[in-house]
Amino acid sequence: SQKIEQNSEALNIQEGKTATLTCNYTNYSPAYLQWYRQDPGRGPVFLLLIRENEKEKRKERLKVTFDTTLKQSLFHITASQPADSATYLCALDIRDTDKLIFGTGTRLQVFP
Amino acid sequence: DVKVTQSSRYLVKRTGEKVFLECVQDMDHENMFWYRQDPGLGLRLIYFSYDVKMKEKGDIPEGYSVSREKKERFSLILESASTNQTSMYLCASSSATPHEQFFGPGTRLTVL
């Protein structure tokens, strides 16, 4: 079955450092992959989308890579700030539908 | 500013009650989704709809039904609430392409 894995352990990093979150998947070949941010008690918010033919995508301090051979996406936040503390979810599309499969998310804590 | 709204932020119901959760989007999106989110299990798709009066089962449809009479509105119905339906319920909408989903704030449902 299709499976998405994100590190369930929280990632704690110091302000100013680069945070790197990992999303691995199996048994699937998505056309694109998405990343969302979720704050406690709130709905996820879309951040970035990367297509299967794109290796890298950037948006301000965010960078996403997509390696379809390794079946892995990396999500980087450079110059991290305490306000970046949240849970980050990756999601894969299901081809020929408009549905997404979400990972369980990784909680990021940026401390001063 | 685009918006997905949900009828309640918090809801407490008794076992056996019929529960209606409503979701409205103002983006003229074709697709609408209902998820539940539980600790350690991530977002799980209950039902989705890709057009008015159309619906498809997601991964965990048992105990739920949905209604989409108008494009902007998607309702989730718990016919007879049970304690194992205590959860955070999230509604989302998306266009047909490229599928990024916009989420509502969520409804925290407690069934006693």
mmCIF file of C-alpha atoms in Angstrom:
data_model
loop_
_atom_site.group_PDB
_atom_site.id
_atom_site.type_symbol
_atom_site.label_atom_id
_atom_site.label_comp_id
_atom_site.label_asym_id
_atom_site.label_seq_id
_atom_site.Cartn_x
_atom_site.Cartn_y
_atom_site.Cartn_z
ATOM 1 C CA SER A 1 0.000 0.000 0.000
ATOM 2 C CA GLN A 2 1.038 3.625 -0.457
ATOM 3 C CA LYS A 3 2.937 4.917 2.500
ATOM 4 C CA ILE A 4 4.346 8.276 3.520
ATOM 5 C CA GLU A 5 6.820 8.613 6.365
ATOM 6 C CA GLN A 6 7.847 11.704 8.216
ATOM 7 C CA ASN A 7 10.019 11.725 11.287
ATOM 8 C CA SER A 8 7.586 11.486 14.173
ATOM 9 C CA GLU A 9 10.134 12.828 16.620
ATOM 10 C CA ALA A 10 10.184 16.558 17.114
ATOM 11 C CA LEU A 11 13.023 18.512 15.574
ATOM 12 C CA ASN A 12 14.567 21.066 17.914
ATOM 13 C CA ILE A 13 16.926 23.630 16.480
ATOM 14 C CA GLN A 14 18.407 26.951 17.462
ATOM 15 C CA GLU A 15 17.232 30.188 15.949
ATOM 16 C CA GLY A 16 19.215 31.147 12.861
ATOM 17 C CA LYS A 17 20.054 27.587 11.887
ATOM 18 C CA THR A 18 18.629 25.694 8.916
ATOM 19 C CA ALA A 19 15.882 23.198 9.682
ATOM 20 C CA THR A 20 15.653 20.164 7.418
ATOM 21 C CA LEU A 21 12.598 17.922 7.443
ATOM 22 C CA THR A 22 12.301 14.657 5.548
ATOM 23 C CA CYS A 23 9.425 13.011 3.729
ATOM 24 C CA ASN A 24 9.865 9.487 2.367
ATOM 25 C CA TYR A 25 7.302 7.512 0.436
ATOM 26 C CA THR A 26 6.915 3.996 -0.933
ATOM 27 C CA ASN A 27 4.816 2.193 -3.502
ATOM 28 C CA TYR A 28 3.896 5.284 -5.379
ATOM 29 C CA SER A 29 4.967 7.659 -8.134
ATOM 30 C CA PRO A 30 3.357 11.008 -7.417
ATOM 31 C CA ALA A 31 3.053 13.706 -10.045
ATOM 32 C CA TYR A 32 3.810 16.257 -7.364
ATOM 33 C CA LEU A 33 4.385 16.687 -3.674
ATOM 34 C CA GLN A 34 3.140 19.412 -1.343
ATOM 35 C CA TRP A 35 4.195 20.792 2.022
ATOM 36 C CA TYR A 36 1.849 22.302 4.600
ATOM 37 C CA ARG A 37 2.302 24.017 7.927
ATOM 38 C CA GLN A 38 -0.065 23.347 10.815
ATOM 39 C CA ASP A 39 -0.231 25.292 14.056
ATOM 40 C CA PRO A 40 -1.839 23.714 17.153
ATOM 41 C CA GLY A 41 -5.619 23.655 16.961
ATOM 42 C CA ARG A 42 -5.707 25.003 13.416
ATOM 43 C CA GLY A 43 -6.068 23.659 9.902
ATOM 44 C CA PRO A 44 -2.999 23.072 7.700
ATOM 45 C CA VAL A 45 -1.823 25.899 5.483
ATOM 46 C CA PHE A 46 -0.359 25.221 2.048
ATOM 47 C CA LEU A 47 3.272 26.270 1.638
ATOM 48 C CA LEU A 48 4.828 24.828 -1.489
ATOM 49 C CA LEU A 49 4.185 22.424 -4.331
ATOM 50 C CA ILE A 50 6.898 20.699 -6.341
ATOM 51 C CA ARG A 51 6.295 18.669 -9.483
ATOM 52 C CA GLU A 52 7.942 15.370 -10.363
ATOM 53 C CA ASN A 53 10.055 16.987 -13.085
ATOM 54 C CA GLU A 54 11.353 19.667 -10.711
ATOM 55 C CA LYS A 55 14.372 18.999 -8.541
ATOM 56 C CA GLU A 56 14.124 22.042 -6.341
ATOM 57 C CA LYS A 57 11.700 24.842 -5.501
ATOM 58 C CA ARG A 58 12.249 27.952 -3.404
ATOM 59 C CA LYS A 59 9.998 30.470 -1.744
ATOM 60 C CA GLU A 60 11.603 33.095 0.468
ATOM 61 C CA ARG A 61 13.350 31.143 3.276
ATOM 62 C CA LEU A 62 11.822 27.834 2.212
ATOM 63 C CA LYS A 63 13.386 25.287 -0.106
ATOM 64 C CA VAL A 64 11.989 21.949 -1.178
ATOM 65 C CA THR A 65 13.772 19.198 -3.061
ATOM 66 C CA PHE A 66 12.169 16.213 -4.717
ATOM 67 C CA ASP A 67 14.124 13.077 -5.613
ATOM 68 C CA THR A 68 11.829 10.632 -7.387
ATOM 69 C CA THR A 69 14.595 8.011 -7.534
ATOM 70 C CA LEU A 70 15.113 8.030 -3.776
ATOM 71 C CA LYS A 71 11.380 8.633 -3.266
ATOM 72 C CA GLN A 72 12.183 11.458 -0.905
ATOM 73 C CA SER A 73 11.521 15.134 -0.406
ATOM 74 C CA LEU A 74 13.502 17.436 1.843
ATOM 75 C CA PHE A 75 12.032 20.638 3.246
ATOM 76 C CA HIS A 76 14.469 23.307 4.401
ATOM 77 C CA ILE A 77 13.834 26.466 6.383
ATOM 78 C CA THR A 78 16.875 28.713 6.376
ATOM 79 C CA ALA A 79 17.584 31.324 9.065
ATOM 80 C CA SER A 80 14.886 29.711 11.202
ATOM 81 C CA GLN A 81 12.902 31.794 13.674
ATOM 82 C CA PRO A 82 10.820 30.874 16.731
ATOM 83 C CA ALA A 83 7.753 31.831 14.650
ATOM 84 C CA ASP A 84 8.579 28.879 12.360
ATOM 85 C CA SER A 85 7.734 26.490 15.203
ATOM 86 C CA ALA A 86 4.858 24.331 13.982
ATOM 87 C CA THR A 87 4.088 20.911 12.557
ATOM 88 C CA TYR A 88 4.973 20.425 8.913
ATOM 89 C CA LEU A 89 3.079 17.938 6.759
ATOM 90 C CA CYS A 90 4.011 16.538 3.386
ATOM 91 C CA ALA A 91 1.349 15.300 1.003
ATOM 92 C CA LEU A 92 1.405 13.315 -2.222
ATOM 93 C CA ASP A 93 -1.177 13.484 -4.956
ATOM 94 C CA ILE A 94 -2.947 10.357 -6.068
ATOM 95 C CA ARG A 95 -2.653 10.259 -9.839
ATOM 96 C CA ASP A 96 -5.835 10.676 -11.844
ATOM 97 C CA THR A 97 -7.758 11.891 -8.808
ATOM 98 C CA ASP A 98 -7.827 15.134 -6.914
ATOM 99 C CA LYS A 99 -6.973 13.456 -3.629
ATOM 100 C CA LEU A 100 -3.877 13.779 -1.466
ATOM 101 C CA ILE A 101 -2.241 11.394 0.989
ATOM 102 C CA PHE A 102 -0.811 13.200 4.000
ATOM 103 C CA GLY A 103 2.098 12.221 6.181
ATOM 104 C CA THR A 104 1.647 12.409 9.940
ATOM 105 C CA GLY A 105 3.874 15.473 10.145
ATOM 106 C CA THR A 106 7.034 16.514 11.949
ATOM 107 C CA ARG A 107 6.915 19.040 14.760
ATOM 108 C CA LEU A 108 9.582 21.711 14.527
ATOM 109 C CA GLN A 109 10.597 23.726 17.581
ATOM 110 C CA VAL A 110 12.920 26.675 17.057
ATOM 111 C CA PHE A 111 14.305 28.034 20.288
ATOM 112 C CA PRO A 112 16.019 31.420 20.778
ATOM 113 C CA ASP B 1 -8.652 36.663 1.015
ATOM 114 C CA VAL B 2 -9.799 33.145 0.232
ATOM 115 C CA LYS B 3 -11.652 31.371 2.910
ATOM 116 C CA VAL B 4 -12.959 28.031 4.095
ATOM 117 C CA THR B 5 -15.237 28.288 7.094
ATOM 118 C CA GLN B 6 -16.620 25.593 9.351
ATOM 119 C CA SER B 7 -19.808 25.933 11.334
ATOM 120 C CA SER B 8 -18.339 25.330 14.784
ATOM 121 C CA ARG B 9 -14.911 25.403 16.394
ATOM 122 C CA TYR B 10 -15.942 23.212 19.317
ATOM 123 C CA LEU B 11 -18.863 20.840 19.626
ATOM 124 C CA VAL B 12 -19.937 18.478 22.397
ATOM 125 C CA LYS B 13 -22.545 15.818 21.633
ATOM 126 C CA ARG B 14 -23.927 12.731 23.295
ATOM 127 C CA THR B 15 -23.652 9.174 22.025
ATOM 128 C CA GLY B 16 -26.393 8.404 19.546
ATOM 129 C CA GLU B 17 -27.063 12.011 18.535
ATOM 130 C CA LYS B 18 -27.118 13.036 14.885
ATOM 131 C CA VAL B 19 -24.375 15.565 14.214
ATOM 132 C CA PHE B 20 -24.060 17.990 11.301
ATOM 133 C CA LEU B 21 -20.781 19.663 10.454
ATOM 134 C CA GLU B 22 -20.930 22.309 7.754
ATOM 135 C CA CYS B 23 -18.211 23.702 5.560
ATOM 136 C CA VAL B 24 -18.411 26.652 3.182
ATOM 137 C CA GLN B 25 -15.787 27.878 0.716
ATOM 138 C CA ASP B 26 -15.779 31.106 -1.249
ATOM 139 C CA MET B 27 -13.230 30.186 -3.914
ATOM 140 C CA ASP B 28 -15.568 28.496 -6.404
ATOM 141 C CA HIS B 29 -13.575 25.274 -5.982
ATOM 142 C CA GLU B 30 -14.811 22.084 -7.566
ATOM 143 C CA ASN B 31 -13.394 19.754 -4.937
ATOM 144 C CA MET B 32 -14.232 19.582 -1.256
ATOM 145 C CA PHE B 33 -12.944 17.178 1.372
ATOM 146 C CA TRP B 34 -13.653 16.062 4.911
ATOM 147 C CA TYR B 35 -10.806 14.715 7.053
ATOM 148 C CA ARG B 36 -10.437 13.723 10.640
ATOM 149 C CA GLN B 37 -7.161 14.184 12.458
ATOM 150 C CA ASP B 38 -6.100 12.150 15.453
ATOM 151 C CA PRO B 39 -2.762 12.124 17.295
ATOM 152 C CA GLY B 40 -0.301 9.756 15.666
ATOM 153 C CA LEU B 41 -2.658 8.972 12.787
ATOM 154 C CA GLY B 42 -2.439 12.166 10.819
ATOM 155 C CA LEU B 43 -5.095 13.380 8.423
ATOM 156 C CA ARG B 44 -7.448 10.659 7.207
ATOM 157 C CA LEU B 45 -9.879 11.257 4.384
ATOM 158 C CA ILE B 46 -13.514 10.518 5.213
ATOM 159 C CA TYR B 47 -15.319 11.656 2.061
ATOM 160 C CA PHE B 48 -14.729 13.987 -0.793
ATOM 161 C CA SER B 49 -16.764 15.587 -3.543
ATOM 162 C CA TYR B 50 -15.616 16.737 -6.964
ATOM 163 C CA ASP B 51 -18.892 18.306 -8.027
ATOM 164 C CA VAL B 52 -22.320 19.234 -6.770
ATOM 165 C CA LYS B 53 -24.284 16.169 -5.713
ATOM 166 C CA MET B 54 -21.234 13.966 -6.328
ATOM 167 C CA LYS B 55 -19.431 12.200 -3.518
ATOM 168 C CA GLU B 56 -16.821 9.520 -3.094
ATOM 169 C CA LYS B 57 -15.749 7.532 -0.088
ATOM 170 C CA GLY B 58 -12.357 8.168 1.353
ATOM 171 C CA ASP B 59 -10.350 5.871 3.578
ATOM 172 C CA ILE B 60 -12.654 5.854 6.625
ATOM 173 C CA PRO B 61 -16.271 6.517 5.546
ATOM 174 C CA GLU B 62 -17.953 4.158 8.023
ATOM 175 C CA GLY B 63 -20.332 5.956 10.344
ATOM 176 C CA TYR B 64 -20.377 9.120 8.207
ATOM 177 C CA SER B 65 -22.335 10.505 5.300
ATOM 178 C CA VAL B 66 -22.040 13.735 3.319
ATOM 179 C CA SER B 67 -24.159 16.123 1.341
ATOM 180 C CA ARG B 68 -23.231 18.615 -1.353
ATOM 181 C CA GLU B 69 -26.292 20.417 -2.632
ATOM 182 C CA LYS B 70 -24.449 23.604 -3.594
ATOM 183 C CA LYS B 71 -20.956 24.079 -4.936
ATOM 184 C CA GLU B 72 -19.777 26.143 -2.004
ATOM 185 C CA ARG B 73 -21.161 23.948 0.778
ATOM 186 C CA PHE B 74 -20.164 20.460 1.909
ATOM 187 C CA SER B 75 -21.747 18.890 4.969
ATOM 188 C CA LEU B 76 -20.545 15.959 7.045
ATOM 189 C CA ILE B 77 -23.170 13.985 8.926
ATOM 190 C CA LEU B 78 -22.639 11.595 11.790
ATOM 191 C CA GLU B 79 -25.862 9.575 11.760
ATOM 192 C CA SER B 80 -25.430 8.262 15.309
ATOM 193 C CA ALA B 81 -22.432 9.705 17.072
ATOM 194 C CA SER B 82 -20.158 7.349 18.961
ATOM 195 C CA THR B 83 -17.305 8.044 21.359
ATOM 196 C CA ASN B 84 -14.731 6.831 18.824
ATOM 197 C CA GLN B 85 -15.766 9.711 16.579
ATOM 198 C CA THR B 86 -14.320 12.181 19.035
ATOM 199 C CA SER B 87 -11.743 13.941 16.904
ATOM 200 C CA MET B 88 -10.682 17.094 15.081
ATOM 201 C CA TYR B 89 -12.616 17.415 11.817
ATOM 202 C CA LEU B 90 -11.119 19.417 9.005
ATOM 203 C CA CYS B 91 -12.737 20.537 5.797
ATOM 204 C CA ALA B 92 -10.721 21.498 2.727
ATOM 205 C CA SER B 93 -11.335 22.634 -0.816
ATOM 206 C CA SER B 94 -9.242 22.699 -3.982
ATOM 207 C CA SER B 95 -9.514 23.519 -7.625
ATOM 208 C CA ALA B 96 -9.200 20.723 -10.155
ATOM 209 C CA THR B 97 -5.604 21.709 -10.903
ATOM 210 C CA PRO B 98 -3.032 22.013 -9.312
ATOM 211 C CA HIS B 99 -4.759 20.619 -6.263
ATOM 212 C CA GLU B 100 -3.313 22.555 -3.325
ATOM 213 C CA GLN B 101 -5.908 22.299 -0.594
ATOM 214 C CA PHE B 102 -7.254 25.151 1.490
ATOM 215 C CA PHE B 103 -8.348 24.113 4.947
ATOM 216 C CA GLY B 104 -10.899 25.437 7.361
ATOM 217 C CA PRO B 105 -10.046 26.087 11.016
ATOM 218 C CA GLY B 106 -11.351 22.697 12.137
ATOM 219 C CA THR B 107 -14.093 21.507 14.471
ATOM 220 C CA ARG B 108 -13.081 19.799 17.684
ATOM 221 C CA LEU B 109 -15.897 17.299 18.283
ATOM 222 C CA THR B 110 -16.270 15.523 21.597
ATOM 223 C CA VAL B 111 -18.804 12.705 21.874
ATOM 224 C CA LEU B 112 -19.701 11.803 25.450
#
